[in-house]
Amino acid sequence: MIYFFYGEEDFNIEQEIEKLKKGLDKNFLEMSFKTYNNPKFPDLISILRTQPMMFGKMLIIINCIEYFSKTFDDKEIKEISEALENNNENLDIVFVAQLPRDEGKKLDSRKKFFKTLSKYNAKEFPTIPTYRTAELEYWINKQAKSKKLKLEPKAATAMLTQIGNNLRQIDTELEKLKLMAYPNDLVTVDMVREICISNEDLFAFSDYLMEGKKDLALKEYRKLLEKKYCLEIVSTLQTMLRRWIILKAKYSECTPSELSRLTGQHEYVVKLTLQKLKPTNLKDLVKLKQNITEAEYKIKSGLSQNPEAEVENAFFK
């Protein structure tokens, strides 16, 4: 089978791939599951013609986002099409075009490569905007059920209020709430408020940071550390900074509805955020994001021995 998954919501894409992996023989997973990143054309054709061996089904993931910034000629498209049409019944191939979050980018559906893949099991995975609360709460309850958790009425609403629309972070918080609820399976609103960092907490911290009130910002950061590991704080702040940079850079040339689409936020939230960001310099936001990204890299690559201090230094450079 051929699949084509594309869009911004990487967490949902990963979950679909995990469902496909369940059909593989766990004893031969190293041989039956392969991932390739934008292979060159000759290698791509060779991969598409892979013949599964004696261990049963095989699953191949092809990250192909770079293919949409180039053009295959007619001969290459024909060769790709023929390889896909002759796909072995024991070979599942998933083309994945992962788009960056919160940038409002779309794949060019006019490209022949897009049209070729769209003939198969194509599915878009867009980010769910924060203003589509019913859809997000449905997702939260469904995800909780898959973890054998029950959410108290309004617990999903509380999670959405605290965390926003980051599905990966919501899933992580559900795992923590499961441990907190054990040996029971009921998650209450109070549990959510105790465990999950709220966007308001981050706003308070970032407000002080932008206003140059470093002593108060440091106090807020250390309060956040009582609930979260520093990289989780960074992950949430990176999302907020991306949105703020888009708003500061685009507000003079875009309508509120366009800004809403670009950031995935409700127009009312966009207006409030723009008001809050008025005294903030765009260059300062960009520099802060660069500092945080550098600190994040050092921590993840093992170059930093003190992650909390590394992040703290990034804030106050």
PDB file of C-alpha atoms in Angstrom, residues 24-35 55 58-59:
ATOM      1  CA  LEU A  24       5.044  -5.636  11.435  1.00  0.00           C
ATOM      2  CA  ASP A  25       6.705  -8.644  13.057  1.00  0.00           C
ATOM      3  CA  LYS A  26       8.401  -7.253  16.175  1.00  0.00           C
ATOM      4  CA  ASN A  27      11.152  -9.873  15.936  1.00  0.00           C
ATOM      5  CA  PHE A  28      12.343  -8.442  12.605  1.00  0.00           C
ATOM      6  CA  LEU A  29      11.624  -4.740  13.175  1.00  0.00           C
ATOM      7  CA  GLU A  30      15.182  -3.612  12.350  1.00  0.00           C
ATOM      8  CA  MET A  31      14.907  -5.161   8.899  1.00  0.00           C
ATOM      9  CA  SER A  32      11.218  -4.493   8.222  1.00  0.00           C
ATOM     10  CA  PHE A  33      11.082  -0.789   9.146  1.00  0.00           C
ATOM     11  CA  LYS A  34      13.199   1.750   7.255  1.00  0.00           C
ATOM     12  CA  THR A  35      13.235   5.564   7.061  1.00  0.00           C
ATOM     13  CA  PHE A  55      10.035 -11.883   7.527  1.00  0.00           C
ATOM     14  CA  MET A  58       7.772  -4.228   5.424  1.00  0.00           C
ATOM     15  CA  LEU A  59       7.189  -0.529   6.129  1.00  0.00           C
TER      16      LEU A  59
END
